[in-house]
Amino acid sequence: MRAMKNYLLTIAYDGSGFHGWQRQPRERTVQRYLEQTFSRLFGQEILLNGTSRTDAGVHALGQRASFHADIRIPIGRLARVMNNALCGREEGSFALSPVRILEAREVPEEFHARFDARGKRYFYRIRPSRDIDVFRRSYVYHVEDDLNAGAMDRAAKMLIGTHEFKSFEASGGTPRESTVRTITDARVYAGVESCSDEIIFDVSGDGFLYNMVRIITGTLVEIGRGNRRPEEMAEILEGRDRTLAGHTAPPYGLYLAEVFYGQQTGLG
Amino acid sequence: MRAMKNYLLTIAYDGSGFHGWQRQPRERTVQRYLEQTFSRLFGQEILLNGTSRTDAGVHALGQRASFHADIRIPIGRLARVMNNALCGREEGSFALSPVRILEAREVPEEFHARFDARGKRYFYRIRPSRDIDVFRRSYVYHVEDDLNAGAMDRAAKMLIGTHEFKSFEASGGTPRESTVRTITDARVYAGVESCSDEIIFDVSGDGFLYNMVRIITGTLVEIGRGNRRPEEMAEILEGRDRTLAGHTAPPYGLYLAEVFYGQQTGLG
C-alpha cells in the first residue's frame, strides 16, 4: 500500500534557458524538467504545484513547489538525492544543472504551495551603463543612461499599501477577480547598499498581477532617467489605466526571491 | 579601388553558448559568429585572425583579433557599429549579444593579432562550496571542498620563470616546437582580495600549451584540498610527464583576460 506524503521544495533556477516555470507540451520549462527528472527518479508520476508561474527568462532564488508522493528516502537526504538526479540530465555541454533544490521538507497533507502562499518578494536588477557586460546579459536589465536611484526609491515607496494596481497589469494573464493588491515593502537601492554597480528594486506584497513587477520597474526606470517625476507613480495608480504606466522591463532582470506562508504552516 | 586597412579588435565573450573561438563548419563558434555578422555588415568577406583559440565554454575579457578590410566608418565609431550589428542577431530569446567589441583600432598593415602577441594573461575562478550557485554554473568551477588558498598560492609561485611545461600539456593540441614557456606572474588569491566567495588563479606568460592553465588549475585544486603538498608543483615540472599533474579543470571557470604586445606596436 502506498504511503503518500506531501512535500514542499524551495527551488532556485537560472531562467535564461527556460520557457518559464509552467509545464507546456513542447517547450522546455522548469516544471516539466523537474517533473520528468523526479518521475524517473522515484518511479512514479510526480506533479508539482508551483507557487509562481514565472515568465520565460525570469529567475528564481526561492520558488516553492509542493507535491504528493510515496518516497522512502529520509527527508534530510531528499534535496541531495534530487540534486544528484538533476546534475547530468542537462542537454547542454556542462553537467551542472540550471535548477537546484535548496530545501525539501514534509508538510501537512492539505498544504498547497500556491493556494497557501500569503505573499511573495521579488527583486529586479538594473545596470545603468553604456558598457554592456556580456556575462550579465541574461541576468540584469542594461539601461544605457544614468539613473537617479533616489527618485526611483521615492516613487517605489508610493506603492506601499493597499491599492488598485490595474495600471500595472498586462493583458494576457490569468483572469483575476480583483486588481487590488497590498504591497508591504518597496525600495530601490544602489551603490554600497547593492554591493555592485547595479540598482536593485526590491518589492514584497500579498500578490502580483500579470507582469506587474516588470511594468513597475519600467516606470521606475523612466522616473530614474528624469523623463517622469516620482510623484507620477501615485497618479498612475489612481488612473487605473495601463497606458499611463511605463514600458514593461525585460524578464531577465527579474528574480522571484521569496514566498511567504502563514504562521500556522510553520513556514514563516 | 579598395583601400584595405588593418584593424585590431579587443573582444569580450561569454563562451558558455559557443563551441570555442575557432571557426568550424557546422558548430557555433565565436569566430564564425563574428565573421558572418561583420561580412554582412560591411558587404565583404571578413576573416579574423584571433590571438587565442579558446576551448568550448572558455570565456574572454580581452581576446584580440585582427583583420584587413575596406571600411569607410570612422575608427572612433567602429566598435559601436559592430556592437549594434551583433545585438539582435542572436538566436536565443533575448537580443543582447554574448559577444561584445570592447575596442577597435587601426594597426600597421603587417600587424597580426596572433603572431605579434608577446604574452597572455588568464584567470580562473574557483568556488569552494557545497551549495552550487545555479547562476554561476557556467562561469565558475564549483569545488565541494574547503581549499587552502595559501597553499595554492605557494604552489602557483613555483611556476614563475622559464620551465619545461610538458607535464601540463594535454594531447590533441596543435603540435608545438617546444614545451618551454616563461611564466611572468602567477598567484592565487581569495577573500577580500577576490571581493567574493571565490578563489582566483591569475597567471601571465609568454605562451601556454594546450589545456595548460586548466591542468595547472586542477593540480592547484588538489593542493588546496590537501591531497598534494605545494612543493609537488616543482617536482611535477621536473618530471615532464602529464600523468604526474592533477586533473584538467573544466573550461567554464577559465577567462582569457589580456593579450600583451611588444612596445613597437604601441599596444603595450
Coordinates of C-alpha atoms in Angstrom, one line a residue:
Chain A
M1 CA 0.0 0.0 0.0
R2 CA 1.2 3.4 -0.9
A3 CA 2.0 5.9 1.9
M4 CA 1.6 9.3 0.2
K5 CA 3.3 12.2 1.8
N6 CA 3.2 15.9 1.0
Y7 CA 6.5 17.6 0.2
L8 CA 7.5 21.3 -0.2
L9 CA 10.5 22.3 -2.2
T10 CA 12.4 25.6 -2.2
I11 CA 13.9 25.9 -5.7
A12 CA 16.5 28.2 -7.3
Y13 CA 16.8 28.4 -11.1
D14 CA 18.5 30.3 -13.8
G15 CA 15.6 31.0 -16.1
S16 CA 17.6 32.1 -19.1
G17 CA 17.4 28.7 -20.8
F18 CA 13.7 28.0 -19.9
H19 CA 10.4 28.9 -21.4
G20 CA 9.2 29.9 -17.9
W21 CA 8.0 27.7 -15.0
Q22 CA 4.7 26.4 -16.3
R23 CA 4.5 23.0 -17.9
Q24 CA 3.9 23.2 -21.7
P25 CA 3.7 20.4 -24.2
R26 CA 6.7 21.0 -26.4
E27 CA 8.6 23.8 -24.5
R28 CA 11.5 23.4 -22.1
T29 CA 10.0 24.7 -18.9
V30 CA 11.3 24.4 -15.3
Q31 CA 8.2 22.5 -14.1
R32 CA 8.5 20.0 -17.0
Y33 CA 12.2 19.5 -16.5
L34 CA 11.7 18.8 -12.7
E35 CA 8.6 16.6 -13.2
Q36 CA 10.3 14.4 -15.8
T37 CA 13.5 14.1 -13.8
F38 CA 11.7 13.3 -10.5
S39 CA 9.2 10.9 -12.1
R40 CA 12.1 8.8 -13.4
L41 CA 14.0 9.1 -10.1
F42 CA 11.1 7.9 -7.9
G43 CA 9.4 5.6 -10.4
Q44 CA 6.0 7.3 -10.1
E45 CA 4.4 10.3 -11.7
I46 CA 5.4 13.5 -9.9
L47 CA 3.2 16.5 -10.4
L48 CA 4.4 19.8 -8.9
N49 CA 2.2 22.7 -7.7
G50 CA 4.4 25.7 -8.1
T51 CA 3.8 28.9 -6.3
S52 CA 4.5 31.3 -9.2
R53 CA 4.3 30.9 -12.9
T54 CA 7.4 32.8 -13.7
D55 CA 7.7 34.0 -17.3
A56 CA 10.3 32.9 -19.8
G57 CA 13.7 34.3 -18.8
V58 CA 12.7 35.1 -15.2
H59 CA 14.9 33.7 -12.5
A60 CA 14.1 32.3 -9.0
L61 CA 16.1 32.2 -5.8
G62 CA 13.1 30.9 -3.7
Q63 CA 10.4 29.4 -5.9
R64 CA 8.3 26.9 -4.0
A65 CA 6.5 23.8 -5.2
S66 CA 4.6 21.1 -3.3
F67 CA 3.8 17.5 -4.5
H68 CA 2.4 14.3 -3.1
A69 CA 4.4 11.2 -3.5
D70 CA 5.4 7.9 -1.9
I71 CA 9.1 8.3 -1.2
R72 CA 11.1 6.2 1.2
I73 CA 14.2 8.5 1.2
P74 CA 14.8 10.2 4.6
I75 CA 13.7 13.8 4.4
G76 CA 17.1 15.0 5.4
R77 CA 18.6 13.5 2.3
L78 CA 15.9 14.2 -0.2
A79 CA 17.2 17.5 -1.6
R80 CA 20.6 16.0 -2.2
V81 CA 19.2 13.0 -4.0
M82 CA 17.1 15.3 -6.2
N83 CA 20.1 17.5 -7.0
N84 CA 22.2 14.5 -7.9
A85 CA 19.4 13.4 -10.3
L86 CA 19.3 16.9 -11.8
C87 CA 23.1 17.0 -12.4
G88 CA 24.0 15.3 -15.6
R89 CA 20.5 15.4 -17.1
E90 CA 21.2 18.7 -18.9
E91 CA 21.2 18.8 -22.7
G92 CA 24.0 21.4 -22.8
S93 CA 27.7 20.6 -22.7
F94 CA 28.2 21.1 -18.9
A95 CA 26.8 18.8 -16.3
L96 CA 25.8 21.4 -13.7
S97 CA 22.0 21.9 -13.5
P98 CA 20.4 25.3 -14.0
V99 CA 17.9 24.3 -11.4
R100 CA 18.8 23.5 -7.8
I101 CA 16.6 22.2 -4.9
L102 CA 17.7 24.4 -1.9
E103 CA 15.4 22.6 0.6
A104 CA 12.9 19.8 0.8
R105 CA 10.6 19.4 3.8
E106 CA 7.5 17.4 4.7
V107 CA 4.3 19.5 5.1
P108 CA 0.7 18.6 6.2
E109 CA -1.3 16.6 3.7
E110 CA -3.6 19.5 2.7
F111 CA -0.8 22.1 2.2
H112 CA -0.6 23.6 -1.3
A113 CA 2.4 25.7 -2.3
R114 CA 0.3 28.2 -4.3
F115 CA -3.0 28.4 -2.6
D116 CA -1.4 28.7 0.9
A117 CA 1.1 31.4 -0.1
R118 CA 0.5 34.7 1.7
G119 CA 2.9 36.8 -0.2
K120 CA 6.0 37.0 -2.3
R121 CA 9.1 39.0 -2.6
Y122 CA 10.7 39.9 -5.9
F123 CA 13.8 41.8 -6.8
Y124 CA 14.8 43.4 -10.1
R125 CA 18.4 44.1 -11.1
I126 CA 19.1 47.2 -13.3
R127 CA 22.6 48.2 -14.5
P128 CA 22.9 51.8 -15.7
S129 CA 25.9 51.7 -18.1
R130 CA 26.8 52.1 -21.7
D131 CA 29.2 49.2 -21.4
I132 CA 27.1 46.0 -21.6
D133 CA 28.6 43.2 -19.6
V134 CA 28.2 40.1 -21.7
F135 CA 28.3 37.9 -18.6
R136 CA 25.2 39.6 -17.1
R137 CA 23.2 40.0 -20.4
S138 CA 20.7 37.3 -19.2
Y139 CA 20.7 38.5 -15.6
V140 CA 20.4 42.2 -15.5
Y141 CA 18.5 44.9 -17.4
H142 CA 21.1 47.1 -19.0
V143 CA 19.9 50.7 -19.3
E144 CA 22.3 53.0 -21.2
D145 CA 21.5 56.1 -19.2
D146 CA 22.3 57.5 -15.8
L147 CA 19.5 56.7 -13.3
N148 CA 18.6 58.7 -10.2
A149 CA 18.1 55.9 -7.7
G150 CA 16.9 58.3 -5.0
A151 CA 14.0 59.4 -7.3
M152 CA 13.2 55.8 -8.1
D153 CA 13.1 54.9 -4.4
R154 CA 10.7 57.8 -3.6
A155 CA 8.4 56.6 -6.4
A156 CA 8.7 53.0 -5.2
K157 CA 7.6 53.9 -1.7
M158 CA 4.3 55.3 -3.0
L159 CA 3.3 51.8 -4.0
I160 CA 3.4 50.6 -0.3
G161 CA -0.2 49.9 1.0
T162 CA -3.4 48.5 -0.5
H163 CA -4.1 49.9 -4.0
E164 CA -5.9 49.2 -7.2
F165 CA -3.0 48.1 -9.5
K166 CA -4.9 48.0 -12.8
S167 CA -2.5 50.4 -14.4
F168 CA 0.3 47.9 -13.8
E169 CA -1.4 44.8 -15.3
A170 CA -0.6 43.4 -18.7
S171 CA -3.3 41.8 -20.8
G172 CA -3.0 38.1 -21.5
G173 CA -2.6 36.8 -17.9
T174 CA -5.0 34.5 -16.0
P175 CA -8.2 36.4 -15.3
R176 CA -8.3 37.8 -11.7
E177 CA -11.3 38.6 -9.6
S178 CA -9.7 41.8 -8.3
T179 CA -6.8 44.0 -9.2
V180 CA -6.4 45.3 -5.7
R181 CA -3.2 44.2 -4.1
T182 CA -1.2 45.1 -0.9
I183 CA 2.4 46.0 -1.2
T184 CA 4.1 45.5 2.2
D185 CA 7.5 46.8 1.2
A186 CA 9.1 48.5 -1.8
R187 CA 12.5 50.1 -2.1
V188 CA 15.2 50.9 -4.6
Y189 CA 18.9 50.9 -3.6
A190 CA 22.2 51.2 -5.2
G191 CA 25.9 51.7 -4.6
V192 CA 27.3 50.4 -1.3
E193 CA 23.8 49.0 -0.4
S194 CA 23.6 46.9 -3.6
C195 CA 27.4 46.0 -3.3
S196 CA 27.7 46.4 -7.0
D197 CA 27.2 48.8 -10.0
E198 CA 23.6 47.8 -10.1
I199 CA 20.4 49.4 -8.9
I200 CA 18.0 46.9 -7.1
F201 CA 14.2 47.3 -6.9
D202 CA 13.1 45.1 -4.0
V203 CA 9.3 44.6 -3.6
S204 CA 7.1 42.4 -1.3
G205 CA 3.4 42.0 -1.4
D206 CA 0.4 39.7 -1.0
G207 CA 0.2 39.1 -4.7
F208 CA 1.2 40.5 -8.1
L209 CA -0.8 40.9 -11.3
Y210 CA 0.5 39.7 -14.7
N211 CA 3.8 41.5 -15.5
M212 CA 3.1 43.9 -12.6
V213 CA 6.7 43.9 -11.3
R214 CA 8.1 44.4 -14.8
I215 CA 5.7 47.3 -15.6
I216 CA 6.5 49.0 -12.3
T217 CA 10.2 48.5 -13.0
G218 CA 9.9 50.0 -16.5
T219 CA 8.0 53.0 -14.9
L220 CA 10.8 53.4 -12.3
V221 CA 13.4 53.4 -15.0
E222 CA 11.6 56.3 -16.7
I223 CA 11.5 58.1 -13.4
G224 CA 15.2 57.4 -12.9
R225 CA 16.0 58.8 -16.3
G226 CA 14.2 62.0 -15.3
N227 CA 11.5 61.5 -18.0
R228 CA 8.9 61.3 -15.3
R229 CA 8.5 62.8 -11.8
P230 CA 8.5 60.4 -8.8
E231 CA 5.0 61.8 -7.9
E232 CA 3.6 60.4 -11.1
M233 CA 3.6 57.0 -9.6
A234 CA 0.7 57.9 -7.4
E235 CA -1.1 59.5 -10.3
I236 CA -0.6 56.3 -12.4
L237 CA -2.1 54.2 -9.6
E238 CA -5.2 56.4 -9.4
G239 CA -5.7 56.5 -13.2
R240 CA -6.3 52.7 -13.4
D241 CA -5.1 52.6 -17.0
R242 CA -2.2 50.5 -18.3
T243 CA -1.3 53.2 -20.9
L244 CA -0.4 55.7 -18.1
A245 CA 2.4 53.5 -16.8
G246 CA 5.8 53.0 -18.3
H247 CA 7.3 50.2 -20.5
T248 CA 7.5 46.6 -19.4
A249 CA 11.0 45.9 -18.3
P250 CA 12.5 42.7 -19.8
P251 CA 12.1 39.4 -18.0
Y252 CA 15.8 38.6 -17.4
G253 CA 16.4 41.2 -14.6
L254 CA 13.6 39.7 -12.5
Y255 CA 14.0 37.3 -9.6
L256 CA 11.4 35.6 -7.5
A257 CA 13.2 35.9 -4.2
E258 CA 10.9 34.5 -1.5
V259 CA 7.4 33.1 -0.9
F260 CA 5.8 33.8 2.4
Y261 CA 3.4 31.4 4.2
G262 CA 1.1 31.9 7.1
Q263 CA 2.2 31.3 10.7
Q264 CA 0.1 28.1 11.0
T265 CA 2.2 26.3 8.4
G266 CA 5.3 26.9 10.4
L267 CA 6.9 28.1 7.2
G268 CA 7.0 31.8 8.2
Chain B
M1 CA 39.9 50.8 -55.9
R2 CA 39.8 49.3 -52.5
A3 CA 41.7 50.9 -49.6
M4 CA 42.4 48.0 -47.3
K5 CA 43.3 48.8 -43.8
N6 CA 44.3 46.6 -40.9
Y7 CA 42.1 46.6 -37.7
L8 CA 42.6 45.1 -34.3
L9 CA 39.6 44.3 -32.1
T10 CA 39.5 43.7 -28.3
I11 CA 36.7 41.3 -27.6
A12 CA 34.8 40.0 -24.6
Y13 CA 32.6 37.0 -24.8
D14 CA 30.5 34.6 -22.7
G15 CA 31.8 31.3 -24.0
S16 CA 29.1 29.2 -22.5
G17 CA 27.0 29.0 -25.6
F18 CA 29.9 28.6 -28.0
H19 CA 31.9 25.7 -29.3
G20 CA 35.1 27.8 -28.7
W21 CA 36.7 30.6 -30.7
Q22 CA 37.9 28.7 -33.8
R23 CA 35.8 28.6 -36.9
Q24 CA 34.3 25.2 -37.6
P25 CA 31.9 24.2 -40.4
R26 CA 28.8 23.3 -38.5
E27 CA 29.5 24.5 -35.0
R28 CA 28.5 27.8 -33.4
T29 CA 31.9 29.4 -32.7
V30 CA 32.8 32.9 -31.7
Q31 CA 34.9 33.5 -34.8
R32 CA 32.2 32.2 -37.1
Y33 CA 29.5 34.3 -35.4
L34 CA 31.7 37.5 -35.8
E35 CA 32.8 36.7 -39.3
Q36 CA 29.2 36.1 -40.5
T37 CA 27.9 39.2 -38.8
F38 CA 30.7 41.5 -40.0
S39 CA 30.7 40.1 -43.6
R40 CA 27.1 41.0 -43.9
L41 CA 27.6 44.4 -42.1
F42 CA 30.4 45.5 -44.4
G43 CA 29.4 43.7 -47.6
Q44 CA 32.8 42.0 -47.9
E45 CA 34.3 38.8 -46.6
I46 CA 35.8 39.4 -43.2
L47 CA 38.3 36.9 -41.9
L48 CA 39.6 37.3 -38.4
N49 CA 43.0 36.3 -37.0
G50 CA 42.3 35.6 -33.4
T51 CA 45.0 35.5 -30.8
S52 CA 43.9 32.6 -28.8
R53 CA 41.8 29.5 -29.8
T54 CA 39.8 29.3 -26.6
D55 CA 38.1 26.0 -26.0
A56 CA 34.4 25.4 -25.8
G57 CA 33.0 27.1 -22.7
V58 CA 36.0 29.2 -22.1
H59 CA 35.3 33.0 -21.7
A60 CA 37.2 36.1 -22.7
L61 CA 37.5 39.6 -21.3
G62 CA 40.3 40.6 -23.7
Q63 CA 40.5 38.3 -26.7
R64 CA 42.2 40.1 -29.7
A65 CA 41.6 39.6 -33.4
S66 CA 43.0 41.5 -36.4
F67 CA 41.5 41.7 -39.9
H68 CA 42.0 43.5 -43.2
A69 CA 39.1 45.3 -44.7
D70 CA 38.0 48.3 -46.7
I71 CA 35.7 50.1 -44.2
R72 CA 34.7 53.8 -44.5
I73 CA 33.3 54.1 -41.0
P74 CA 35.5 56.4 -38.8
I75 CA 37.6 54.3 -36.4
G76 CA 36.1 56.1 -33.3
R77 CA 32.6 54.7 -34.3
L78 CA 33.6 51.3 -35.5
A79 CA 33.2 49.3 -32.2
R80 CA 29.7 50.8 -31.7
V81 CA 28.6 50.0 -35.2
M82 CA 29.8 46.4 -34.8
N83 CA 28.1 46.0 -31.4
N84 CA 24.8 47.3 -32.9
A85 CA 25.1 44.6 -35.6
L86 CA 25.8 42.0 -33.0
C87 CA 22.7 42.9 -30.9
G88 CA 19.6 41.3 -32.3
R89 CA 21.5 38.7 -34.4
E90 CA 21.2 36.2 -31.6
E91 CA 19.2 33.0 -32.0
G92 CA 18.1 33.0 -28.3
S93 CA 15.2 34.8 -26.9
F94 CA 17.0 37.9 -25.8
A95 CA 18.6 40.5 -28.0
L96 CA 21.8 41.2 -26.1
S97 CA 24.8 39.6 -27.7
P98 CA 27.1 37.2 -25.8
V99 CA 30.0 38.8 -27.7
R100 CA 31.0 42.5 -27.4
I101 CA 33.6 44.5 -29.1
L102 CA 35.4 46.5 -26.4
E103 CA 37.7 48.4 -28.7
A104 CA 38.5 48.7 -32.4
R105 CA 41.7 50.4 -33.6
E106 CA 43.7 50.7 -36.7
V107 CA 47.1 49.0 -36.7
P108 CA 50.0 48.8 -39.2
E109 CA 49.4 46.7 -42.3
E110 CA 51.7 43.8 -41.3
F111 CA 50.4 43.5 -37.7
H112 CA 48.9 40.1 -36.8
A113 CA 46.9 39.6 -33.6
R114 CA 48.4 36.1 -33.0
F115 CA 51.9 36.2 -34.4
D116 CA 52.7 39.5 -32.8
A117 CA 51.4 38.6 -29.4
R118 CA 54.1 38.6 -26.7
G119 CA 52.1 37.1 -23.9
K120 CA 48.7 36.5 -22.4
R121 CA 47.1 36.7 -19.0
Y122 CA 44.4 34.2 -17.9
F123 CA 42.4 33.9 -14.7
Y124 CA 40.5 31.0 -13.4
R125 CA 37.5 31.3 -11.0
I126 CA 37.0 28.6 -8.3
R127 CA 34.2 28.5 -5.8
P128 CA 34.8 26.2 -2.8
S129 CA 31.2 25.5 -1.7
R130 CA 28.8 22.6 -1.3
D131 CA 26.0 25.0 -2.4
I132 CA 26.2 25.2 -6.1
D133 CA 25.1 28.7 -7.3
V134 CA 23.0 28.0 -10.4
F135 CA 23.7 31.5 -11.8
R136 CA 27.5 30.8 -11.8
R137 CA 27.3 27.2 -13.1
S138 CA 28.8 28.2 -16.5
Y139 CA 31.2 30.8 -15.0
V140 CA 32.9 29.2 -12.0
Y141 CA 34.4 25.8 -11.1
H142 CA 32.4 24.6 -8.1
V143 CA 34.6 22.5 -5.8
E144 CA 32.7 20.9 -2.9
D145 CA 35.6 21.0 -0.5
D146 CA 37.4 23.6 1.6
L147 CA 40.5 24.8 -0.2
N148 CA 43.7 26.2 1.3
A149 CA 44.3 29.3 -0.9
G150 CA 47.6 30.0 0.8
A151 CA 49.0 26.6 -0.1
M152 CA 47.7 27.1 -3.7
D153 CA 49.4 30.4 -3.9
R154 CA 52.7 29.0 -2.7
A155 CA 52.5 26.3 -5.4
A156 CA 51.5 28.7 -8.1
K157 CA 54.5 30.9 -7.4
M158 CA 56.8 27.9 -8.2
L159 CA 55.6 28.2 -11.8
I160 CA 57.2 31.6 -12.3
G161 CA 60.2 31.6 -14.6
T162 CA 61.2 29.7 -17.7
H163 CA 60.4 26.0 -17.4
E164 CA 59.7 22.9 -19.4
F165 CA 55.9 22.6 -19.1
K166 CA 55.4 19.1 -20.7
S167 CA 53.7 17.8 -17.6
F168 CA 51.0 20.4 -18.1
E169 CA 50.2 19.8 -21.7
A170 CA 47.2 17.8 -22.9
S171 CA 47.4 15.7 -26.1
G172 CA 45.3 16.7 -29.0
G173 CA 46.5 20.3 -29.4
T174 CA 48.4 21.9 -32.3
P175 CA 51.9 20.4 -32.4
R176 CA 54.5 22.8 -30.8
E177 CA 58.2 23.0 -31.5
S178 CA 59.0 23.4 -27.8
T179 CA 57.2 22.9 -24.5
V180 CA 59.3 25.5 -22.8
R181 CA 57.4 28.6 -21.6
T182 CA 58.0 31.6 -19.4
I183 CA 55.5 32.4 -16.7
T184 CA 55.9 36.0 -15.7
D185 CA 53.4 36.1 -12.9
A186 CA 51.3 33.6 -11.1
R187 CA 49.2 34.0 -7.9
V188 CA 46.2 32.7 -6.1
Y189 CA 44.0 35.0 -4.0
A190 CA 40.8 34.8 -2.2
G191 CA 38.5 36.5 0.3
V192 CA 38.9 40.3 0.5
E193 CA 41.3 40.3 -2.4
S194 CA 38.9 38.5 -4.8
C195 CA 35.9 40.5 -3.4
S196 CA 33.8 37.4 -3.4
D197 CA 33.5 33.9 -2.1
E198 CA 35.7 32.7 -5.0
I199 CA 39.4 31.8 -5.2
I200 CA 41.1 33.3 -8.3
F201 CA 44.2 31.8 -10.0
D202 CA 45.8 34.6 -12.0
V203 CA 48.6 33.7 -14.4
S204 CA 50.6 35.6 -17.1
G205 CA 53.1 34.2 -19.5
D206 CA 54.7 34.3 -23.0
G207 CA 52.6 31.4 -24.1
F208 CA 50.5 28.5 -22.9
L209 CA 50.4 24.8 -24.1
Y210 CA 47.1 23.1 -24.9
N211 CA 45.0 22.9 -21.7
M212 CA 48.0 24.2 -19.7
V213 CA 46.0 26.6 -17.5
R214 CA 43.3 24.1 -16.8
I215 CA 45.8 21.3 -15.9
I216 CA 47.7 23.7 -13.6
T217 CA 44.3 24.7 -12.0
G218 CA 43.3 21.1 -11.5
T219 CA 46.7 20.5 -9.8
L220 CA 46.2 23.6 -7.6
V221 CA 42.8 22.4 -6.5
E222 CA 44.3 19.1 -5.4
I223 CA 46.9 21.0 -3.5
G224 CA 44.2 23.3 -2.0
R225 CA 42.3 20.2 -0.8
G226 CA 45.5 19.0 1.0
N227 CA 45.8 15.9 -1.2
R228 CA 49.1 17.1 -2.5
R229 CA 51.9 19.3 -1.0
P230 CA 52.6 22.7 -2.6
E231 CA 56.2 21.5 -3.2
E232 CA 54.9 18.9 -5.6
M233 CA 54.4 21.6 -8.2
A234 CA 58.2 21.8 -8.7
E235 CA 58.5 18.1 -8.8
I236 CA 55.8 17.8 -11.4
L237 CA 57.5 20.4 -13.6
E238 CA 60.8 18.4 -13.3
G239 CA 59.1 15.1 -14.1
R240 CA 58.0 16.2 -17.6
D241 CA 55.1 13.7 -17.6
R242 CA 51.4 14.6 -17.9
T243 CA 50.4 11.7 -15.6
L244 CA 52.2 13.4 -12.7
A245 CA 50.0 16.5 -12.7
G246 CA 46.4 16.8 -11.5
H247 CA 43.1 16.7 -13.3
T248 CA 42.1 19.1 -16.0
A249 CA 39.8 21.7 -14.5
P250 CA 36.6 22.4 -16.5
P251 CA 36.6 25.0 -19.2
Y252 CA 33.9 27.2 -17.8
G253 CA 36.0 28.8 -15.0
L254 CA 38.7 30.0 -17.4
Y255 CA 38.9 33.6 -18.8
L256 CA 41.3 34.9 -21.3
A257 CA 41.9 38.2 -19.6
E258 CA 44.6 40.1 -21.6
V259 CA 46.9 39.8 -24.6
F260 CA 50.2 41.6 -24.5
Y261 CA 52.0 43.1 -27.5
G262 CA 55.5 44.4 -27.9
Q263 CA 56.3 48.0 -27.3
Q264 CA 56.9 48.7 -31.0
T265 CA 53.2 48.1 -31.7
G266 CA 52.2 50.8 -29.3
L267 CA 49.7 48.3 -27.8
G268 CA 51.6 47.7 -24.6

